[in-house]
Short mmCIF file of C-alpha atoms and ligand atoms in Angstrom, two decimals:
data_model
loop_
_atom_site.label_atom_id
_atom_site.label_comp_id
_atom_site.label_asym_id
_atom_site.label_seq_id
_atom_site.Cartn_x
_atom_site.Cartn_y
_atom_site.Cartn_z
CA UNK A 1 -41.46 -50.89 55.63
CA UNK A 2 -39.18 -48.21 54.16
CA UNK A 3 -40.71 -45.87 51.59
CA UNK A 4 -38.42 -46.13 48.58
CA UNK A 5 -40.13 -44.21 45.77
CA UNK A 6 -42.69 -41.43 45.29
CA UNK A 7 -45.45 -44.00 44.62
CA UNK A 8 -44.93 -45.31 48.17
CA UNK A 9 -45.66 -41.83 49.53
CA UNK A 10 -48.67 -41.53 47.25
CA UNK A 11 -50.10 -44.80 48.60
CA UNK A 12 -49.55 -43.72 52.21
CA UNK A 13 -51.22 -40.36 51.54
CA UNK A 14 -54.15 -42.03 49.78
CA UNK A 15 -54.72 -44.15 52.88
CA UNK A 16 -54.78 -41.09 55.13
CA UNK A 17 -56.60 -38.33 53.23
CA UNK A 18 -60.36 -37.85 53.13
CA UNK A 19 -61.94 -38.48 49.74
CA UNK A 20 -62.72 -34.80 49.08
CA UNK A 21 -59.09 -33.76 49.60
CA UNK A 22 -57.55 -36.81 47.96
CA UNK A 23 -59.66 -36.35 44.83
CA UNK A 24 -58.77 -32.65 44.73
CA UNK A 25 -55.05 -33.34 44.94
CA UNK A 26 -54.88 -36.24 42.52
CA UNK A 27 -57.38 -35.26 39.82
CA UNK A 28 -56.66 -34.08 36.33
CA UNK A 29 -59.02 -32.47 33.85
CA UNK A 30 -61.49 -34.30 31.62
CA UNK A 31 -60.89 -38.00 31.19
CA UNK A 32 -57.38 -37.53 32.59
CA UNK A 33 -55.53 -38.66 29.46
CA UNK A 34 -52.78 -36.06 29.92
CA UNK A 35 -52.51 -36.92 33.62
CA UNK A 36 -51.29 -40.38 32.64
CA UNK A 37 -49.29 -39.02 29.70
CA UNK A 38 -47.24 -36.73 31.97
CA UNK A 39 -45.66 -39.88 33.36
CA UNK A 40 -45.93 -42.15 30.35
CA UNK A 41 -44.00 -39.71 28.13
CA UNK A 42 -40.94 -40.02 30.39
CA UNK A 43 -41.03 -43.79 29.90
CA UNK A 44 -40.91 -43.31 26.13
CA UNK A 45 -37.49 -41.71 26.50
CA UNK A 46 -34.44 -43.95 26.72
CA UNK A 47 -31.21 -43.17 28.53
CA UNK A 48 -27.82 -43.65 26.81
CA UNK A 49 -25.35 -44.12 29.65
CA UNK A 50 -21.63 -43.47 29.22
CA UNK A 51 -19.17 -45.67 31.09
CA UNK A 52 -15.75 -45.38 32.76
CA UNK A 53 -16.01 -41.69 33.59
CA UNK A 54 -15.02 -41.45 37.31
CA UNK A 55 -18.21 -40.61 39.14
CA UNK A 56 -16.73 -40.78 42.62
CA UNK A 57 -17.52 -37.16 43.43
CA UNK A 58 -20.90 -35.84 42.36
CA UNK A 59 -21.83 -32.16 42.43
CA UNK A 60 -25.49 -31.64 41.52
CA UNK A 61 -25.79 -28.05 42.77
CA UNK A 62 -26.95 -25.25 40.48
CA UNK A 63 -27.89 -21.57 40.48
CA UNK A 64 -31.22 -20.11 39.37
CA UNK A 65 -31.51 -16.31 39.23
CA UNK A 66 -28.32 -16.16 41.32
CA UNK A 67 -29.79 -18.32 44.09
CA UNK A 68 -27.83 -21.37 45.10
CA UNK A 69 -29.79 -24.65 44.97
CA UNK A 70 -28.35 -27.90 46.29
CA UNK A 71 -29.92 -29.80 43.39
CA UNK A 72 -32.10 -28.99 40.40
CA UNK A 73 -35.50 -29.67 41.97
CA UNK A 74 -37.99 -27.32 43.60
CA UNK A 75 -41.55 -27.51 44.91
CA UNK A 76 -44.31 -26.31 42.58
CA UNK A 77 -47.17 -24.20 43.92
CA UNK A 78 -50.11 -26.29 45.06
CA UNK A 79 -53.14 -24.71 46.67
CA UNK A 80 -54.51 -25.32 50.15
CA UNK A 81 -51.85 -27.52 51.72
CA UNK A 82 -53.31 -27.49 55.25
CA UNK A 83 -55.94 -29.84 53.92
CA UNK A 84 -53.13 -32.39 53.56
CA UNK A 85 -51.58 -31.79 57.00
CA UNK A 86 -51.88 -29.11 59.73
CA UNK A 87 -48.26 -28.06 59.10
CA UNK A 88 -49.36 -27.10 55.59
CA UNK A 89 -47.24 -24.76 53.50
CA UNK A 90 -44.76 -24.03 56.33
CA UNK A 91 -43.95 -27.73 56.74
CA UNK A 92 -43.52 -28.11 52.99
CA UNK A 93 -41.35 -24.99 52.68
CA UNK A 94 -39.13 -25.93 55.62
CA UNK A 95 -38.52 -29.33 54.07
CA UNK A 96 -37.65 -27.61 50.77
CA UNK A 97 -35.20 -25.32 52.60
CA UNK A 98 -33.47 -28.26 54.29
CA UNK A 99 -33.10 -29.96 50.92
CA UNK A 100 -31.71 -26.79 49.30
CA UNK A 101 -34.75 -26.53 47.00
CA UNK A 102 -36.87 -23.54 45.92
CA UNK A 103 -40.40 -23.43 47.34
CA UNK A 104 -43.17 -21.71 45.34
CA UNK A 105 -46.12 -20.52 47.44
CA UNK A 106 -49.55 -20.56 45.77
CA UNK A 107 -51.78 -17.49 45.90
CA UNK A 108 -54.49 -19.91 47.05
CA UNK A 109 -52.53 -21.02 50.12
CA UNK A 110 -53.85 -21.78 53.57
CA UNK A 111 -50.83 -19.92 55.06
CA UNK A 112 -50.33 -16.23 54.39
CA UNK A 113 -47.16 -15.19 52.61
CA UNK A 114 -45.96 -13.36 55.74
CA UNK A 115 -46.48 -16.44 57.95
CA UNK A 116 -44.72 -18.55 55.35
CA UNK A 117 -41.76 -16.15 55.29
CA UNK A 118 -41.54 -16.16 59.10
CA UNK A 119 -41.98 -19.94 59.30
CA UNK A 120 -39.39 -20.79 56.65
CA UNK A 121 -36.90 -17.89 56.67
CA UNK A 122 -34.02 -19.93 55.27
CA UNK A 123 -35.85 -21.31 52.24
CA UNK A 124 -35.56 -19.70 48.79
CA UNK A 125 -39.17 -18.63 48.19
CA UNK A 126 -41.01 -17.60 45.02
CA UNK A 127 -44.62 -16.41 44.97
CA UNK A 128 -47.18 -17.70 42.47
CA UNK A 129 -49.66 -15.10 41.24
CA UNK A 130 -53.04 -15.12 39.61
CA UNK A 131 -54.35 -11.88 38.13
CA UNK A 132 -57.54 -10.76 39.84
CA UNK A 133 -60.29 -8.77 38.16
CA UNK A 134 -59.54 -6.15 40.78
CA UNK A 135 -55.91 -5.32 39.91
CA UNK A 136 -55.33 -3.72 43.31
CA UNK A 137 -55.65 -7.20 44.86
CA UNK A 138 -52.84 -8.47 42.62
CA UNK A 139 -50.74 -5.37 43.21
CA UNK A 140 -51.05 -5.72 46.99
CA UNK A 141 -49.94 -9.35 46.75
CA UNK A 142 -46.88 -8.25 44.76
CA UNK A 143 -45.95 -5.66 47.40
CA UNK A 144 -46.38 -8.19 50.19
CA UNK A 145 -44.23 -10.73 48.35
CA UNK A 146 -41.48 -8.15 47.85
CA UNK A 147 -41.60 -7.15 51.51
CA UNK A 148 -41.55 -10.77 52.70
CA UNK A 149 -38.38 -11.45 50.71
CA UNK A 150 -39.78 -13.66 47.97
CA UNK A 151 -37.23 -13.80 45.15
CA UNK A 152 -39.40 -14.16 42.05
CA UNK A 153 -43.01 -13.93 40.89
CA UNK A 154 -44.48 -16.91 39.09
CA UNK A 155 -47.44 -15.82 37.00
CA UNK A 156 -49.66 -18.75 36.14
CA UNK A 157 -50.84 -18.16 32.58
CA UNK A 158 -52.76 -21.36 31.92
CA UNK A 159 -55.67 -20.63 34.26
CA UNK A 160 -57.88 -17.76 33.07
CA UNK A 161 -60.58 -20.12 34.31
CA UNK A 162 -60.16 -23.48 36.03
CA UNK A 163 -60.33 -26.75 34.13
CA UNK A 164 -63.13 -29.28 34.40
CA UNK A 165 -62.07 -31.69 37.12
CA UNK A 166 -64.88 -34.18 37.22
CA UNK A 167 -64.24 -35.56 40.70
CA UNK A 168 -64.28 -32.06 42.21
CA UNK A 169 -67.60 -31.31 40.55
CA UNK A 170 -69.06 -34.60 41.79
CA UNK A 171 -67.82 -33.87 45.31
CA UNK A 172 -68.77 -30.16 45.08
CA UNK A 173 -65.24 -29.63 46.36
CA UNK A 174 -64.73 -26.65 48.67
CA UNK A 175 -62.13 -25.71 51.25
CA UNK A 176 -63.05 -27.31 54.62
CA UNK A 177 -64.73 -24.76 56.90
CA UNK A 178 -61.87 -24.55 59.48
CA UNK A 179 -59.45 -23.31 56.77
CA UNK A 180 -59.27 -20.04 54.85
CA UNK A 181 -57.39 -18.67 51.88
CA UNK A 182 -54.92 -17.02 54.20
CA UNK A 183 -53.65 -14.32 51.83
CA UNK A 184 -57.12 -12.79 51.93
CA UNK A 185 -58.34 -12.25 55.44
CA UNK A 186 -61.38 -14.30 56.27
CA UNK A 187 -61.94 -15.51 52.71
CA UNK A 188 -63.34 -19.02 52.70
CA UNK A 189 -63.05 -19.43 48.93
CA UNK A 190 -65.79 -21.90 48.89
CA UNK A 191 -68.49 -20.45 46.71
CA UNK A 192 -71.40 -22.72 46.01
CA UNK A 193 -70.62 -25.08 43.20
CA UNK A 194 -73.20 -26.20 40.73
CA UNK A 195 -72.75 -29.74 39.50
CA UNK A 196 -75.38 -29.23 36.82
CA UNK A 197 -73.28 -26.36 35.45
CA UNK A 198 -70.11 -28.46 35.82
CA UNK A 199 -68.63 -26.24 38.54
CA UNK A 200 -67.16 -27.19 41.93
CA UNK A 201 -67.11 -24.75 44.86
CA UNK A 202 -63.51 -23.76 44.13
CA UNK A 203 -64.30 -23.09 40.47
CA UNK A 204 -67.12 -20.80 41.57
CA UNK A 205 -64.60 -18.76 43.59
CA UNK A 206 -62.11 -18.64 40.74
CA UNK A 207 -64.61 -17.52 38.13
CA UNK A 208 -65.86 -14.78 40.42
CA UNK A 209 -62.33 -13.43 41.15
CA UNK A 210 -59.79 -14.27 38.41
CA UNK A 211 -59.69 -12.13 35.31
CA UNK A 212 -60.27 -14.16 32.13
CA UNK A 213 -59.54 -11.07 29.98
CA UNK A 214 -55.82 -11.12 30.75
CA UNK A 215 -53.40 -11.01 27.81
CA UNK A 216 -49.66 -10.65 27.33
CA UNK A 217 -50.08 -6.90 27.90
CA UNK A 218 -50.74 -7.69 31.55
CA UNK A 219 -47.18 -8.98 31.77
CA UNK A 220 -46.04 -5.51 30.73
CA UNK A 221 -48.23 -4.11 33.52
CA UNK A 222 -46.80 -6.55 36.04
CA UNK A 223 -43.26 -5.68 34.98
CA UNK A 224 -44.06 -2.01 35.42
CA UNK A 225 -44.99 -2.50 39.09
CA UNK A 226 -42.16 -4.78 40.30
CA UNK A 227 -38.43 -5.38 40.00
CA UNK A 228 -38.71 -9.05 40.88
CA UNK A 229 -37.97 -11.47 38.05
CA UNK A 230 -41.16 -12.70 36.38
CA UNK A 231 -41.53 -16.36 35.51
CA UNK A 232 -44.54 -17.44 33.47
CA UNK A 233 -45.90 -20.88 34.33
CA UNK A 234 -47.98 -22.97 31.96
CA UNK A 235 -46.17 -22.58 28.63
CA UNK A 236 -46.69 -25.48 26.22
CA UNK A 237 -45.76 -24.00 22.83
CA UNK A 238 -42.75 -22.34 21.19
CA UNK A 239 -45.06 -19.48 20.13
CA UNK A 240 -45.94 -18.57 23.72
CA UNK A 241 -42.33 -19.04 24.81
CA UNK A 242 -41.27 -16.44 22.23
CA UNK A 243 -43.94 -14.06 23.55
CA UNK A 244 -42.68 -14.63 27.09
CA UNK A 245 -39.26 -13.53 25.89
CA UNK A 246 -40.63 -10.53 23.98
CA UNK A 247 -42.55 -9.35 27.03
CA UNK A 248 -39.43 -9.48 29.19
CA UNK A 249 -39.98 -12.53 31.38
CA UNK A 250 -36.89 -13.84 33.09
CA UNK A 251 -37.95 -17.46 32.87
CA UNK A 252 -40.76 -19.86 32.12
CA UNK A 253 -42.06 -23.12 33.45
CA UNK A 254 -43.10 -25.65 30.83
CA UNK A 255 -46.19 -27.03 32.51
CA UNK A 256 -49.70 -28.28 31.91
CA UNK A 257 -50.68 -27.50 35.51
CA UNK A 258 -50.36 -31.14 36.49
CA UNK A 259 -52.88 -31.97 33.68
CA UNK A 260 -55.59 -30.13 35.61
CA UNK A 261 -56.56 -27.50 33.06
CA UNK A 262 -57.24 -28.99 29.62
CA UNK A 263 -57.08 -32.62 28.72
CA UNK A 264 -55.16 -34.02 25.71
CA UNK A 265 -52.52 -31.29 25.76
CA UNK A 266 -49.01 -32.76 25.50
CA UNK A 267 -47.05 -33.95 28.48
CA UNK A 268 -44.69 -31.22 29.71
CA UNK A 269 -41.67 -33.30 28.73
CA UNK A 270 -43.05 -33.62 25.17
CA UNK A 271 -43.44 -29.84 24.87
CA UNK A 272 -40.00 -29.06 26.32
CA UNK A 273 -37.79 -29.53 23.21
CA UNK A 274 -39.62 -27.01 20.96
CA UNK A 275 -39.56 -24.45 23.76
CA UNK A 276 -35.86 -24.92 24.51
CA UNK A 277 -35.14 -24.62 20.79
CA UNK A 278 -37.10 -21.36 20.58
CA UNK A 279 -35.87 -19.52 23.69
CA UNK A 280 -33.47 -21.73 25.64
CA UNK A 281 -30.53 -19.40 25.06
CA UNK A 282 -32.35 -16.37 26.40
CA UNK A 283 -34.74 -17.48 29.14
CA UNK A 284 -34.40 -19.80 32.11
CA UNK A 285 -36.52 -22.74 30.98
CA UNK A 286 -37.88 -24.96 33.77
CA UNK A 287 -40.42 -27.80 33.83
CA UNK A 288 -42.99 -29.49 36.03
CA UNK A 289 -45.43 -32.37 35.53
CA UNK A 290 -45.06 -36.08 36.12
CA UNK A 291 -41.63 -36.04 37.79
CA UNK A 292 -41.59 -39.15 39.97
CA UNK A 293 -38.02 -40.43 39.95
CA UNK A 294 -34.39 -39.53 39.43
CA UNK A 295 -34.29 -40.47 35.79
CA UNK A 296 -37.26 -38.16 35.05
CA UNK A 297 -35.24 -35.25 36.45
CA UNK A 298 -32.26 -36.29 34.35
CA UNK A 299 -34.33 -36.51 31.14
CA UNK A 300 -35.77 -33.02 31.65
CA UNK A 301 -32.29 -31.57 32.21
CA UNK A 302 -30.88 -33.40 29.18
CA UNK A 303 -33.64 -31.90 27.04
CA UNK A 304 -32.73 -28.42 28.25
CA UNK A 305 -34.59 -27.62 31.50
CA UNK A 306 -32.45 -25.80 34.06
CA UNK A 307 -34.44 -27.17 36.99
CA UNK A 308 -37.66 -29.11 37.59
CA UNK A 309 -40.47 -28.85 40.12
CA UNK A 310 -42.77 -31.38 41.76
CA UNK A 311 -46.34 -30.65 42.84
CA UNK A 312 -48.19 -33.75 44.00
CA UNK A 313 -45.15 -35.67 45.31
CA UNK A 314 -44.66 -32.96 47.97
CA UNK A 315 -48.36 -33.07 48.86
CA UNK A 316 -48.10 -36.84 49.32
CA UNK A 317 -45.08 -36.42 51.61
CA UNK A 318 -46.89 -33.72 53.56
CA UNK A 319 -50.06 -35.78 53.95
CA UNK A 320 -48.03 -38.78 55.08
CA UNK A 321 -46.03 -37.05 57.82
CA UNK A 322 -45.94 -33.23 57.59
CA UNK A 323 -42.53 -31.60 57.16
CA UNK A 324 -40.75 -34.87 58.00
CA UNK A 325 -42.72 -36.64 55.28
CA UNK A 326 -41.69 -34.08 52.64
CA UNK A 327 -38.07 -34.28 53.82
CA UNK A 328 -38.18 -38.05 53.46
CA UNK A 329 -39.76 -37.87 49.99
CA UNK A 330 -37.16 -35.33 48.81
CA UNK A 331 -34.33 -37.41 50.16
CA UNK A 332 -35.62 -40.52 48.32
CA UNK A 333 -35.88 -38.50 45.09
CA UNK A 334 -32.46 -36.93 45.51
CA UNK A 335 -30.77 -40.26 46.17
CA UNK A 336 -32.46 -41.68 43.07
CA UNK A 337 -31.23 -38.73 40.98
CA UNK A 338 -27.68 -39.19 42.28
CA UNK A 339 -27.75 -42.86 41.29
CA UNK A 340 -28.98 -41.88 37.80
CA UNK A 341 -26.23 -39.27 37.45
CA UNK A 342 -23.50 -41.73 38.46
CA UNK A 343 -24.75 -44.57 36.29
CA UNK A 344 -25.03 -42.35 33.22
CA UNK A 345 -21.52 -41.11 33.81
CA UNK A 346 -22.13 -37.50 34.89
CA UNK A 347 -20.32 -35.84 37.81
CA UNK A 348 -21.91 -32.42 37.40
CA UNK A 349 -25.02 -31.06 35.72
CA UNK A 350 -22.70 -29.59 33.07
CA UNK A 351 -21.77 -33.14 32.01
CA UNK A 352 -25.37 -33.90 30.98
CA UNK A 353 -25.82 -33.80 27.20
CA UNK A 354 -28.83 -34.11 24.91
CA UNK A 355 -27.25 -37.23 23.36
CA UNK A 356 -27.85 -39.07 26.63
CA UNK A 357 -31.63 -39.19 26.05
CA UNK A 358 -33.42 -40.38 22.94
CA UNK A 359 -37.02 -41.17 22.05
CA UNK A 360 -37.91 -44.88 22.01
CA UNK A 361 -38.72 -44.67 18.30
CA UNK A 362 -34.97 -44.44 17.71
CA UNK A 363 -34.65 -48.06 18.80
CA UNK A 364 -37.88 -49.24 17.18
CA UNK A 365 -36.30 -48.54 13.78
CA UNK A 366 -33.71 -51.29 14.32
C1 FMN B 1 -53.58 -30.09 44.16
C2 FMN B 1 -52.91 -29.15 43.21
C3 FMN B 1 -53.07 -27.79 43.38
C4 FMN B 1 -52.42 -26.90 42.51
N1 FMN B 1 -52.53 -25.57 42.73
C5 FMN B 1 -51.86 -24.71 41.93
C6 FMN B 1 -51.89 -23.32 42.18
O1 FMN B 1 -52.50 -22.86 43.14
N2 FMN B 1 -51.23 -22.50 41.33
C7 FMN B 1 -50.53 -23.00 40.26
O2 FMN B 1 -49.95 -22.21 39.51
N3 FMN B 1 -50.46 -24.31 40.03
C8 FMN B 1 -51.10 -25.18 40.83
N4 FMN B 1 -51.00 -26.52 40.59
C9 FMN B 1 -50.12 -27.03 39.51
C10 FMN B 1 -48.71 -27.30 40.06
O3 FMN B 1 -48.05 -26.09 40.34
C11 FMN B 1 -47.85 -28.08 39.07
O4 FMN B 1 -47.91 -27.46 37.82
C12 FMN B 1 -48.21 -29.56 38.96
O5 FMN B 1 -48.66 -30.08 40.19
C13 FMN B 1 -47.01 -30.35 38.48
O6 FMN B 1 -47.35 -31.67 38.24
P1 FMN B 1 -47.09 -32.87 39.29
O7 FMN B 1 -48.17 -32.77 40.30
O8 FMN B 1 -47.20 -34.08 38.41
O9 FMN B 1 -45.71 -32.70 39.87
C14 FMN B 1 -51.64 -27.42 41.44
C15 FMN B 1 -51.49 -28.79 41.28
C16 FMN B 1 -52.11 -29.66 42.16
C17 FMN B 1 -51.90 -31.15 41.98
#
């Protein structure tokens, strides 16, 4: 049977992945309230379609930092993709390239950034960074990303430590022994978790390596060592968005890390309006979290995001059928977005207006 929506890919992946990996990919933090909210909040928004507007020729292309995208969707950084499929990050990035999407490589990838660059030379690539206690580790990653032709650095700012993902603690989740964190030669990144202390194996690695003392001043440091545009990922408040602007970031991703860090934070789409209001004129505002269908993409753009990213949907495509699976998932999502655009009466992204999306409470008043 044809796979016609992201949920279909999710179901296929769930049938194929081992429990350890499946739980790692799908979990959120705490009791997973925000995990559900990331999707639910999109449903609380209503579309206001406009009719009779000639939608015979759609153009959904856009430019981000001067790079041409075929449509406003990219692939968010997700760690350890070879656990999903042997083609791992290269398969995912090649699929992104074919679809004209940006691919963001995680620091915690199972493919090194050089191998990724060689394997997917035609894809627009950004590199996601964590700041290590040992700053020379971070600095070396920056140099390697520059050399390998990555176009931007995405600094994840919502993870000074990792969130409490209950399933990972129960499973004492660690990277399977045949895989390594490929950006660090020979590093297994397992660490021994301690369920009694509420820590999985991966959390043990993170707390031993990542620097929880980082502050906005570290953005100034990062800016001083690179000319690549810096995007901060994990902004949920107008206050932090303003700081991102003050510290010279080129863009930000409104994100709650796929609800994996702290539970009961708002859905990304709920946080978007205050952030766009605060800095939307000056920074490239982007969003990830809970995007599952074309109308989710549309709603994020109508509320001011310049592009959106998907994390888990790409992992589901990859687990289902490697690069081909991601290509198929992206093509389903793109088609769905095109249908949304046409039926709301928009030929280009410039035709999308904030009046086309309202909160459900608007109708409840009637
Ligand atoms: C399995 C998994 C691993 C992730 N690993 C990283 C990571 O290494 N670095 C990072 O900045 N974000 C990471 N994220 C967060 C994603 O970049 C993104 O914010 C999130 O997946 C978006 O939500 P979605 O899965 O609903 O699309 C991860 C998310 C998942 C699901």
